[in-house]
Short mmCIF file of C-alpha atoms and ligand atoms in Angstrom, two decimals:
data_model
loop_
_atom_site.label_atom_id
_atom_site.label_comp_id
_atom_site.label_asym_id
_atom_site.label_seq_id
_atom_site.Cartn_x
_atom_site.Cartn_y
_atom_site.Cartn_z
CA MET X 121 -42.53 -2.31 12.52
CA THR X 122 -40.50 -5.48 13.76
CA LYS X 123 -41.01 -7.09 10.32
CA ASN X 124 -39.80 -3.89 8.26
CA ARG X 125 -36.79 -4.03 10.73
CA SER X 126 -35.42 -7.54 10.26
CA PHE X 127 -36.28 -7.01 6.63
CA PHE X 128 -34.07 -3.80 6.19
CA SER X 129 -31.48 -5.34 8.52
CA THR X 130 -31.43 -8.68 6.01
CA ILE X 131 -30.98 -6.33 2.78
CA ALA X 132 -28.53 -4.06 4.95
CA LEU X 133 -26.10 -7.33 5.42
CA LEU X 134 -26.24 -8.77 2.07
CA LEU X 135 -25.06 -4.95 1.22
CA VAL X 136 -22.12 -5.09 3.51
CA GLY X 137 -21.82 -8.49 2.70
CA GLY X 138 -20.59 -7.64 -0.96
CA SER X 139 -17.31 -6.90 0.82
CA LEU X 140 -16.94 -9.38 2.98
CA THR X 141 -14.58 -11.12 0.22
CA ALA X 142 -12.72 -8.75 -1.05
CA GLN X 143 -8.78 -8.08 0.01
CA ASN X 144 -8.79 -5.19 -2.41
CA PRO X 145 -8.18 -2.19 -2.25
CA VAL X 146 -5.85 -3.70 0.06
CA VAL X 147 -6.40 -0.24 2.51
CA GLN X 148 -9.73 0.93 3.13
CA THR X 149 -8.79 3.72 5.58
CA ASN X 150 -6.75 5.81 3.32
CA TYR X 151 -6.06 5.95 -0.31
CA THR X 152 -2.72 4.36 -0.83
CA PRO X 153 -1.35 5.25 -4.13
CA ASP X 154 2.14 4.40 -6.01
CA PRO X 155 2.68 0.21 -3.76
CA ALA X 156 5.91 -0.30 -3.32
CA PRO X 157 6.80 -3.71 -1.72
CA MET X 158 10.23 -4.69 0.29
CA VAL X 159 10.05 -8.19 1.99
CA TYR X 160 12.08 -8.36 5.30
CA LYS X 161 12.41 -10.77 7.90
CA GLY X 162 9.36 -12.59 7.15
CA ARG X 163 6.94 -9.51 6.84
CA VAL X 164 5.79 -7.86 3.66
CA TYR X 165 6.50 -3.77 4.03
CA MET X 166 4.48 -1.48 1.93
CA TYR X 167 5.29 2.23 0.95
CA THR X 168 2.54 4.10 -0.57
CA GLY X 169 2.08 7.56 -0.91
CA ASP X 170 -1.53 9.37 0.03
CA ASP X 171 -3.53 10.68 -1.96
CA ILE X 172 -6.89 13.48 -1.48
CA PRO X 173 -9.10 13.00 -3.57
CA GLY X 174 -11.74 16.08 -4.72
CA PHE X 175 -8.33 17.42 -6.16
CA ASP X 176 -8.09 17.60 -10.07
CA PHE X 177 -4.66 16.54 -10.05
CA TYR X 178 -1.67 14.29 -7.82
CA TYR X 179 -1.77 17.35 -5.08
CA MET X 180 0.09 14.90 -2.43
CA THR X 181 1.80 15.77 0.59
CA LYS X 182 3.12 12.66 2.58
CA TRP X 183 4.29 8.84 2.51
CA ARG X 184 2.41 6.05 4.57
CA VAL X 185 4.29 2.58 5.17
CA TYR X 186 1.91 -0.71 5.98
CA SER X 187 3.46 -4.60 7.06
CA SER X 188 2.21 -7.84 6.87
CA ALA X 189 3.46 -11.33 7.76
CA ASP X 190 0.31 -13.46 5.91
CA MET X 191 -0.49 -11.10 2.90
CA VAL X 192 -3.94 -10.34 4.22
CA ASN X 193 -3.60 -8.38 7.66
CA TRP X 194 -2.09 -5.52 6.69
CA THR X 195 -0.76 -3.14 9.81
CA ASP X 196 -0.49 0.41 9.52
CA HIS X 197 1.91 1.93 10.29
CA GLY X 198 1.38 5.97 9.44
CA VAL X 199 3.25 8.44 8.30
CA PRO X 200 7.07 7.95 8.67
CA ILE X 201 7.88 11.28 6.04
CA ALA X 202 6.21 13.81 4.64
CA LEU X 203 6.80 17.03 2.45
CA GLU X 204 8.45 18.81 5.14
CA SER X 205 10.62 16.17 5.69
CA PHE X 206 12.88 17.43 3.19
CA THR X 207 13.22 21.03 3.07
CA TRP X 208 13.81 21.35 -0.61
CA ALA X 209 10.26 19.25 -1.25
CA ARG X 210 7.12 21.89 -1.71
CA ASP X 211 4.60 19.83 -3.30
CA ARG X 212 3.87 16.43 -4.77
CA ALA X 213 4.56 13.89 -3.01
CA TRP X 214 4.82 11.16 -5.91
CA ALA X 215 6.28 7.65 -6.04
CA ALA X 216 8.62 6.05 -3.91
CA GLN X 217 10.84 2.83 -2.85
CA CYS X 218 12.62 1.99 -0.02
CA VAL X 219 15.26 -0.83 -0.16
CA GLU X 220 16.99 -2.02 2.83
CA ARG X 221 20.84 -2.52 2.68
CA ASN X 222 23.20 -4.12 5.54
CA GLY X 223 20.11 -3.16 7.89
CA LYS X 224 19.65 0.82 7.36
CA PHE X 225 16.77 1.45 5.19
CA TYR X 226 16.96 3.85 2.10
CA TRP X 227 13.43 5.28 1.10
CA TYR X 228 14.15 6.64 -2.03
CA ILE X 229 10.93 9.59 -3.09
CA CYS X 230 10.42 12.24 -5.76
CA ALA X 231 8.83 15.57 -4.73
CA GLN X 232 8.51 18.84 -6.62
CA THR X 233 11.20 21.25 -5.52
CA ILE X 234 10.90 24.82 -4.65
CA ASN X 235 12.19 25.29 -8.47
CA ASN X 236 8.88 23.88 -9.57
CA ASP X 237 10.70 20.63 -10.99
CA MET X 238 10.44 16.94 -9.45
CA ALA X 239 13.83 16.07 -8.12
CA ILE X 240 14.08 12.64 -6.32
CA GLY X 241 15.21 12.25 -2.54
CA VAL X 242 16.59 9.86 -0.26
CA ALA X 243 15.35 9.17 3.57
CA VAL X 244 17.26 6.82 6.00
CA ALA X 245 16.48 4.91 8.76
CA ASP X 246 16.92 1.80 11.34
CA SER X 247 14.13 0.15 10.95
CA PRO X 248 11.50 -0.21 7.79
CA THR X 249 9.05 2.08 9.95
CA GLY X 250 11.03 4.25 10.94
CA PRO X 251 11.87 7.16 11.81
CA PHE X 252 13.53 8.08 9.02
CA LYS X 253 15.29 11.65 8.04
CA ASP X 254 16.08 13.37 4.75
CA ALA X 255 19.75 11.45 4.25
CA ILE X 256 21.47 14.89 2.87
CA GLY X 257 19.84 17.66 2.73
CA LYS X 258 19.22 17.94 -1.04
CA PRO X 259 17.94 16.15 -3.56
CA LEU X 260 20.05 12.91 -5.19
CA ILE X 261 19.15 13.73 -8.29
CA SER X 262 18.00 16.65 -9.64
CA THR X 263 18.27 18.07 -13.52
CA GLY X 264 15.90 20.23 -13.93
CA SER X 265 13.74 18.11 -15.46
CA TRP X 266 9.69 16.95 -14.56
CA SER X 267 11.13 13.59 -15.68
CA ASN X 268 12.65 13.20 -12.39
CA ILE X 269 10.15 10.96 -10.47
CA ASP X 270 9.50 7.42 -9.99
CA PRO X 271 12.75 6.31 -8.29
CA THR X 272 13.42 2.30 -8.16
CA ALA X 273 16.52 0.60 -6.53
CA TYR X 274 18.57 -2.66 -6.57
CA VAL X 275 21.33 -4.23 -4.99
CA ASP X 276 22.60 -6.47 -6.84
CA ASN X 277 24.32 -9.58 -5.89
CA ASP X 278 27.89 -8.07 -6.62
CA GLY X 279 27.16 -4.93 -4.23
CA GLN X 280 26.57 -2.78 -6.81
CA ALA X 281 23.19 -1.22 -6.53
CA TYR X 282 20.98 1.03 -9.29
CA LEU X 283 18.76 3.50 -8.96
CA TYR X 284 16.11 3.81 -12.14
CA TRP X 285 13.57 6.23 -12.36
CA GLY X 286 11.54 8.45 -15.04
CA ASN X 287 8.71 10.35 -16.92
CA GLY X 288 8.90 9.77 -20.67
CA SER X 289 12.35 8.62 -20.47
CA LEU X 290 14.30 6.31 -17.95
CA SER X 291 17.37 7.10 -16.66
CA TYR X 292 19.93 5.23 -14.29
CA VAL X 293 22.77 5.76 -12.02
CA LYS X 294 25.57 3.40 -10.15
CA LEU X 295 24.62 4.40 -6.84
CA ASN X 296 27.97 4.14 -4.17
CA LYS X 297 28.03 1.85 -1.44
CA ASP X 298 26.52 4.49 1.35
CA MET X 299 23.31 4.30 -0.92
CA ILE X 300 23.34 7.97 -0.84
CA SER X 301 25.45 9.25 -3.53
CA TYR X 302 26.17 8.25 -7.35
CA SER X 303 29.55 7.71 -8.98
CA GLY X 304 29.70 8.24 -12.32
CA ASP X 305 27.13 10.11 -14.98
CA ILE X 306 23.04 9.91 -15.15
CA VAL X 307 22.59 7.15 -18.28
CA GLU X 308 19.22 7.94 -19.96
CA VAL X 309 18.05 4.39 -22.08
CA PRO X 310 17.24 3.87 -25.38
CA GLN X 311 13.53 3.70 -26.10
CA THR X 312 12.97 1.82 -29.22
CA LEU X 313 10.29 -0.74 -30.02
CA GLU X 314 12.54 -3.97 -29.12
CA THR X 315 13.59 -2.14 -26.05
CA PHE X 316 10.26 -1.00 -24.85
CA GLY X 317 7.33 -1.92 -26.92
CA GLY X 318 7.65 1.92 -28.87
CA VAL X 319 8.37 5.50 -28.27
CA ARG X 320 6.51 7.98 -26.37
CA ARG X 321 5.38 10.99 -28.22
CA PRO X 322 7.42 14.41 -27.35
CA ARG X 323 5.39 15.96 -24.31
CA GLY X 324 3.48 18.63 -24.30
CA GLY X 325 2.36 21.38 -21.19
CA GLN X 326 5.00 20.29 -18.61
CA ASN X 327 2.45 21.11 -15.64
CA ASN X 328 1.02 17.54 -16.41
CA GLN X 329 2.88 14.68 -16.99
CA ASN X 330 0.73 12.63 -18.86
CA ALA X 331 0.08 15.49 -21.06
CA GLN X 332 1.02 13.77 -24.51
CA ALA X 333 1.49 10.48 -23.42
CA ALA X 334 0.36 8.30 -26.69
CA PRO X 335 2.75 5.47 -28.70
CA ALA X 336 4.09 6.94 -31.80
CA VAL X 337 4.01 3.70 -32.92
CA PRO X 338 -0.09 3.45 -33.14
CA ASN X 339 -1.30 0.32 -31.17
CA LYS X 340 2.40 -0.19 -29.38
CA ASP X 341 3.83 -0.13 -26.01
CA MET X 342 6.00 2.78 -24.55
CA PHE X 343 7.80 3.75 -21.54
CA VAL X 344 5.47 5.96 -20.06
CA GLU X 345 6.21 6.02 -16.06
CA GLY X 346 6.68 4.07 -12.95
CA PRO X 347 9.90 1.87 -13.44
CA TRP X 348 10.11 -1.53 -11.19
CA PHE X 349 13.64 -2.44 -11.10
CA TYR X 350 14.67 -6.58 -10.23
CA LYS X 351 16.41 -9.40 -10.40
CA ARG X 352 15.11 -12.89 -10.46
CA ASN X 353 16.96 -16.54 -11.09
CA GLY X 354 19.84 -14.15 -12.97
CA THR X 355 17.21 -12.29 -15.01
CA TYR X 356 16.91 -8.41 -14.70
CA TYR X 357 13.37 -7.24 -14.54
CA GLN X 358 12.33 -3.90 -15.82
CA MET X 359 8.62 -3.05 -15.58
CA PHE X 360 6.64 -0.32 -16.06
CA ALA X 361 3.58 1.53 -16.88
CA GLY X 362 2.70 1.53 -20.59
CA MET X 363 0.26 2.98 -21.96
CA ASP X 364 -3.10 0.93 -24.14
CA LYS X 365 -5.81 3.12 -25.34
CA GLY X 366 -4.79 6.68 -23.37
CA LYS X 367 -4.62 4.50 -20.01
CA GLU X 368 -1.73 2.67 -18.29
CA THR X 369 -0.87 -0.41 -18.48
CA LEU X 370 1.24 -2.96 -16.50
CA SER X 371 4.55 -3.71 -19.17
CA TYR X 372 7.83 -5.27 -19.05
CA SER X 373 11.12 -5.80 -20.04
CA ILE X 374 14.03 -8.28 -19.51
CA SER X 375 17.70 -7.97 -19.51
CA ASN X 376 20.92 -10.22 -19.03
CA GLY X 377 22.57 -7.15 -17.31
CA PRO X 378 21.46 -4.75 -14.76
CA MET X 379 21.77 -1.46 -17.20
CA GLY X 380 20.35 -3.59 -20.22
CA PRO X 381 20.58 -3.97 -23.20
CA TRP X 382 16.25 -4.69 -22.24
CA LYS X 383 14.34 -6.50 -24.62
CA TYR X 384 10.95 -5.64 -24.25
CA GLN X 385 8.38 -8.64 -23.09
CA GLY X 386 4.79 -7.14 -23.30
CA ARG X 387 2.13 -6.50 -20.84
CA ILE X 388 1.28 -7.86 -17.79
CA MET X 389 -1.90 -6.30 -16.81
CA ALA X 390 -3.79 -4.24 -19.55
CA ASP X 391 -7.63 -2.81 -20.28
CA GLN X 392 -8.68 -3.41 -16.60
CA PRO X 393 -11.59 -1.34 -15.22
CA THR X 394 -9.23 0.41 -12.68
CA ASN X 395 -11.17 3.22 -12.78
CA SER X 396 -7.91 4.94 -12.70
CA PHE X 397 -5.53 6.25 -15.36
CA THR X 398 -2.68 5.52 -13.49
CA ASN X 399 -1.88 2.10 -12.72
CA HIS X 400 1.89 1.99 -10.75
CA GLY X 401 3.25 -1.40 -9.67
CA GLY X 402 5.69 -3.79 -7.99
CA ILE X 403 6.62 -7.04 -8.20
CA ILE X 404 7.98 -9.75 -5.14
CA ASP X 405 8.10 -13.26 -4.23
CA PHE X 406 7.42 -13.98 -0.38
CA LYS X 407 6.89 -17.49 1.02
CA GLY X 408 6.81 -19.01 -2.12
CA ASN X 409 4.43 -17.05 -4.00
CA SER X 410 5.16 -14.29 -6.22
CA TYR X 411 3.13 -11.10 -5.96
CA LEU X 412 2.16 -7.79 -8.59
CA PHE X 413 1.13 -4.86 -6.67
CA TYR X 414 -0.77 -1.90 -8.31
CA HIS X 415 -2.88 0.83 -7.72
CA THR X 416 -6.69 1.25 -9.10
CA GLY X 417 -9.48 4.20 -8.36
CA LEU X 418 -11.90 1.81 -6.81
CA LEU X 419 -12.11 2.50 -2.96
CA LYS X 420 -14.99 3.94 -2.73
CA GLY X 421 -14.81 7.93 -2.80
CA GLY X 422 -11.86 7.09 -5.17
CA GLY X 423 -10.72 7.50 -8.83
CA SER X 424 -7.86 8.79 -11.02
CA TYR X 425 -6.66 11.07 -7.81
CA GLY X 426 -8.02 8.92 -4.93
CA ARG X 427 -5.77 5.40 -5.62
CA SER X 428 -5.70 2.59 -3.57
CA SER X 429 -3.10 -0.71 -3.68
CA ALA X 430 -4.46 -3.86 -4.47
CA ILE X 431 -2.12 -6.96 -4.55
CA GLU X 432 -2.58 -10.54 -7.48
CA THR X 433 -0.20 -13.29 -6.91
CA PHE X 434 0.66 -14.79 -10.78
CA LYS X 435 3.02 -17.66 -11.54
CA TYR X 436 5.92 -16.61 -13.41
CA ASN X 437 6.34 -18.97 -17.04
CA SER X 438 8.91 -21.74 -16.70
CA ASP X 439 11.10 -19.41 -19.24
CA GLY X 440 11.10 -16.52 -16.73
CA THR X 441 8.32 -14.51 -18.58
CA ILE X 442 5.70 -13.63 -16.78
CA PRO X 443 2.06 -13.89 -17.46
CA PRO X 444 -1.28 -11.39 -17.91
CA VAL X 445 -2.26 -11.09 -14.33
CA THR X 446 -6.04 -10.07 -14.04
CA MET X 447 -7.29 -7.62 -11.34
CA THR X 448 -9.82 -9.26 -8.63
CA LYS X 449 -11.44 -7.90 -5.89
CA GLU X 450 -11.15 -10.81 -3.92
CA GLY X 451 -7.52 -10.29 -4.09
CA VAL X 452 -4.62 -12.81 -2.54
CA GLN X 453 -5.23 -16.00 0.10
CA PRO X 454 -3.39 -15.92 3.79
CA VAL X 455 -0.11 -17.52 3.58
CA GLY X 456 -0.09 -17.18 7.83
CA THR X 457 -1.49 -16.87 10.63
CA LEU X 458 -2.23 -14.56 13.30
CA ASN X 459 -1.68 -15.16 17.11
CA PRO X 460 -4.60 -13.67 18.89
CA TYR X 461 -3.01 -14.24 21.98
CA ASN X 462 -0.72 -11.49 21.52
CA ARG X 463 -1.07 -7.63 21.38
CA VAL X 464 -2.87 -7.31 18.55
CA GLU X 465 -2.81 -3.78 16.61
CA ALA X 466 -6.40 -2.49 16.18
CA GLU X 467 -4.87 -0.81 13.02
CA THR X 468 -4.40 -4.39 12.06
CA ILE X 469 -6.59 -4.81 9.39
CA ALA X 470 -7.84 -7.26 6.22
CA TRP X 471 -11.19 -5.21 5.83
CA SER X 472 -12.96 -2.59 7.20
CA GLU X 473 -16.13 -0.05 7.19
CA LYS X 474 -16.71 2.99 8.80
CA CYS X 475 -13.30 3.70 10.40
CA THR X 476 -9.66 5.35 9.58
CA THR X 477 -6.80 5.36 11.75
CA SER X 478 -4.91 8.40 13.10
CA GLU X 479 -1.49 8.69 14.86
CA MET X 480 -0.18 10.45 17.98
CA GLY X 481 3.38 10.22 20.18
CA LYS X 482 3.19 7.69 22.95
CA THR X 483 0.09 5.36 21.26
CA GLY X 484 1.13 5.23 17.78
CA VAL X 485 -1.14 4.75 14.93
CA TYR X 486 -4.48 3.71 16.59
CA VAL X 487 -8.30 3.41 14.77
CA SER X 488 -10.31 6.55 14.73
CA GLY X 489 -13.64 7.22 13.13
CA ILE X 490 -15.26 4.79 14.08
CA ARG X 491 -19.37 4.48 13.12
CA THR X 492 -22.01 2.53 14.19
CA GLY X 493 -22.72 -0.12 11.37
CA GLY X 494 -18.74 -0.58 10.86
CA TYR X 495 -16.04 -3.32 11.24
CA ILE X 496 -12.93 -4.56 10.97
CA LYS X 497 -12.28 -7.74 9.71
CA VAL X 498 -8.65 -9.58 10.51
CA ARG X 499 -8.53 -13.27 8.57
CA SER X 500 -6.53 -16.56 9.29
CA VAL X 501 -7.10 -16.07 12.97
CA ASP X 502 -5.47 -19.04 15.02
CA PHE X 503 -7.44 -19.89 18.30
CA GLY X 504 -5.82 -23.08 18.76
CA LYS X 505 -6.73 -26.26 20.19
CA THR X 506 -8.06 -24.56 23.60
CA SER X 507 -10.71 -21.57 23.38
CA PRO X 508 -9.71 -18.37 25.00
CA LYS X 509 -11.43 -17.26 28.34
CA SER X 510 -11.32 -13.62 27.72
CA PHE X 511 -10.84 -10.70 25.28
CA SER X 512 -9.66 -7.22 26.44
CA ALA X 513 -9.47 -3.74 24.07
CA ALA X 514 -7.92 -0.78 24.60
CA VAL X 515 -10.19 1.72 23.80
CA ALA X 516 -10.73 5.69 24.39
CA ALA X 517 -14.07 8.06 23.97
CA GLY X 518 -14.56 10.97 24.67
CA LEU X 519 -18.18 11.23 24.52
CA ASP X 520 -20.78 8.49 25.24
CA GLY X 521 -18.60 5.59 23.99
CA GLY X 522 -20.20 2.61 22.04
CA ILE X 523 -20.04 -1.47 22.56
CA LEU X 524 -17.46 -3.38 20.67
CA GLU X 525 -18.93 -7.02 19.73
CA VAL X 526 -16.15 -9.72 18.28
CA ARG X 527 -18.13 -11.95 16.12
CA ILE X 528 -16.40 -15.01 14.36
CA ASP X 529 -17.15 -15.81 10.42
CA SER X 530 -19.43 -12.25 9.29
CA VAL X 531 -20.71 -9.48 10.81
CA GLY X 532 -23.42 -10.91 12.02
CA GLY X 533 -21.85 -14.54 12.95
CA THR X 534 -21.18 -15.83 15.83
CA ARG X 535 -20.99 -13.80 19.34
CA LEU X 536 -17.51 -14.49 20.77
CA ALA X 537 -17.33 -11.31 23.58
CA THR X 538 -19.40 -7.65 23.93
CA VAL X 539 -17.19 -4.99 25.31
CA LYS X 540 -19.25 -1.95 26.34
CA ILE X 541 -17.44 1.20 25.77
CA PRO X 542 -18.11 3.92 28.57
CA ARG X 543 -16.73 7.41 28.57
CA THR X 544 -13.07 7.03 29.54
CA GLY X 545 -12.80 11.06 30.03
CA GLY X 546 -11.38 11.86 26.30
CA TRP X 547 -10.69 10.86 22.88
CA LYS X 548 -7.34 9.71 24.40
CA THR X 549 -7.96 8.79 27.61
CA TRP X 550 -7.07 4.76 27.19
CA LYS X 551 -8.96 2.21 29.06
CA THR X 552 -8.21 -1.47 28.81
CA LEU X 553 -11.70 -3.34 29.33
CA THR X 554 -11.48 -7.29 29.39
CA GLU X 555 -14.53 -9.22 28.84
CA ASN X 556 -15.59 -13.16 29.43
CA VAL X 557 -15.96 -15.23 25.98
CA VAL X 558 -19.27 -16.55 25.98
CA THR X 559 -19.00 -18.80 23.15
CA PRO X 560 -16.26 -20.94 22.90
CA VAL X 561 -14.13 -21.47 19.65
CA THR X 562 -11.08 -22.71 18.67
CA GLY X 563 -9.14 -23.40 15.07
CA VAL X 564 -7.94 -21.25 12.43
CA ARG X 565 -11.10 -18.58 12.50
CA ASP X 566 -12.07 -14.71 10.98
CA VAL X 567 -12.15 -12.35 13.63
CA TYR X 568 -14.67 -9.41 13.05
CA LEU X 569 -14.69 -6.81 15.29
CA VAL X 570 -18.48 -4.67 15.15
CA PHE X 571 -18.92 -1.29 16.04
CA LYS X 572 -22.17 -0.02 17.23
CA GLY X 573 -23.43 2.53 19.55
CA GLU X 574 -26.79 3.38 21.49
CA ASN X 575 -28.93 6.09 21.18
CA ILE X 576 -25.70 7.65 19.71
CA THR X 577 -26.70 10.26 17.02
CA ALA X 578 -26.25 8.81 13.57
CA GLY X 579 -22.49 9.75 12.21
CA ARG X 580 -20.98 10.57 15.44
CA GLU X 581 -18.15 8.93 16.18
CA LEU X 582 -17.78 6.20 18.84
CA PHE X 583 -14.72 5.49 20.57
CA ASN X 584 -11.01 5.22 19.75
CA PHE X 585 -9.27 1.60 19.41
CA ASP X 586 -5.74 1.38 19.92
CA TYR X 587 -4.97 -2.78 20.31
CA TRP X 588 -7.05 -6.25 21.27
CA MET X 589 -5.79 -9.00 22.14
CA PHE X 590 -7.76 -12.78 24.07
CA ASN X 591 -6.50 -14.43 27.31
CA LYS X 592 -6.11 -17.97 28.12
O1 LIG V 243 1.48 9.20 -7.93
C1 LIG V 243 1.76 10.17 -8.46
C2 LIG V 243 2.14 10.04 -9.86
O2 LIG V 243 1.19 9.38 -10.47
C3 LIG V 243 3.33 8.65 -9.79
O3 LIG V 243 4.90 9.02 -9.64
C4 LIG V 243 3.34 7.74 -11.15
O4 LIG V 243 3.73 6.55 -11.08
C5 LIG V 243 1.82 8.25 -11.06
O5 LIG V 243 1.52 6.62 -10.43
#
């Protein structure tokens, strides 16, 4: 019996071990399509949609925000805006991008209107994580067209801001300094073999944006959707979802000016086993590295309508062109360390299993749905030269509670502390529990917060988890 049990636990550990090196998809607690990264004051903010797998189309209702200072530990900031935030929006909370100007944050979103077409709106906030509110109470771009999706904004060095967007066709306007209105006409960008690698066949059914997605010139590219507009070293870039073999690529064009003319450069990512028809990308530079954000359908239970953000690093060629990027499971390496002597939100996660996140007024976002056999991995935690003395965790349990084991290097690694979590009086009745560190630890290590239950009905939720820290 004992022999069998240890055989099965070894197999279980090996199976879990497969995901221990994984960093893609970046978020495992929710489905996070259409990643739009923004660098602000030493952190990367990643704005995403919220897929609901099980549907047969992109029926999304809200938008999410995550942030990281090291590119591997991502803090969940919850759902600052949803369809309800825009009186004119009734469905399809699709791709969005947030940009900062003069300390204000403008989150350009697109959604289906009450007239059943698509329109672009803008929400504004004083912080990158909100609270956001609809800035104008009506769509910013609304022309009765299904092409009004996937906004991307950029503020140029001379102060002129541009908003590009499109599906099938690519358009732009010049935004006014207030970022919530524009001047001049909407301009549609010409599409040719030279500008975007090809042209798209006329679209069929307007209820399916991708119904007739195929290049007019076989084996060539074309602009499908998802533009990502930015400037780097004097060159303007327009990355976009192109098309190859009936599936989206990430392709790009460049220009010497913000309004073109665009020159097609080729594909950055194509023919990858993404398990998703779409791939929506974004690019940033952060702490000396360049990063490509995109989405796949590879999170467990995912697919074309259950998509999740992923990140790869790449190096621009010396002439500013972008090399082909191959998707990986390992993703990117940490570019910073995490201080465990400050309060760390439990929803700061490099990788997790068997848990999700929830949100409530005073507590904000917390880890919920915790089940035995699950864990949270936090990478690159810097304990310094002297070992901590104790570990504290803020938790709440409506039923039996469970055990939180703190380990290093792996799920079964050396145990630093064990916190026995009793019934606290409710799922929102928080208690901060402190236990001694039983094995000294120093230096930079990966921390595993491992969830266990004793005599718990299989699959039952153990406790909620708000934050943790080590004490010197
Ligand atoms: O997420 C819904 C739509 O799918 C986005 O707006 C497109 O870019 C594609 O990713």
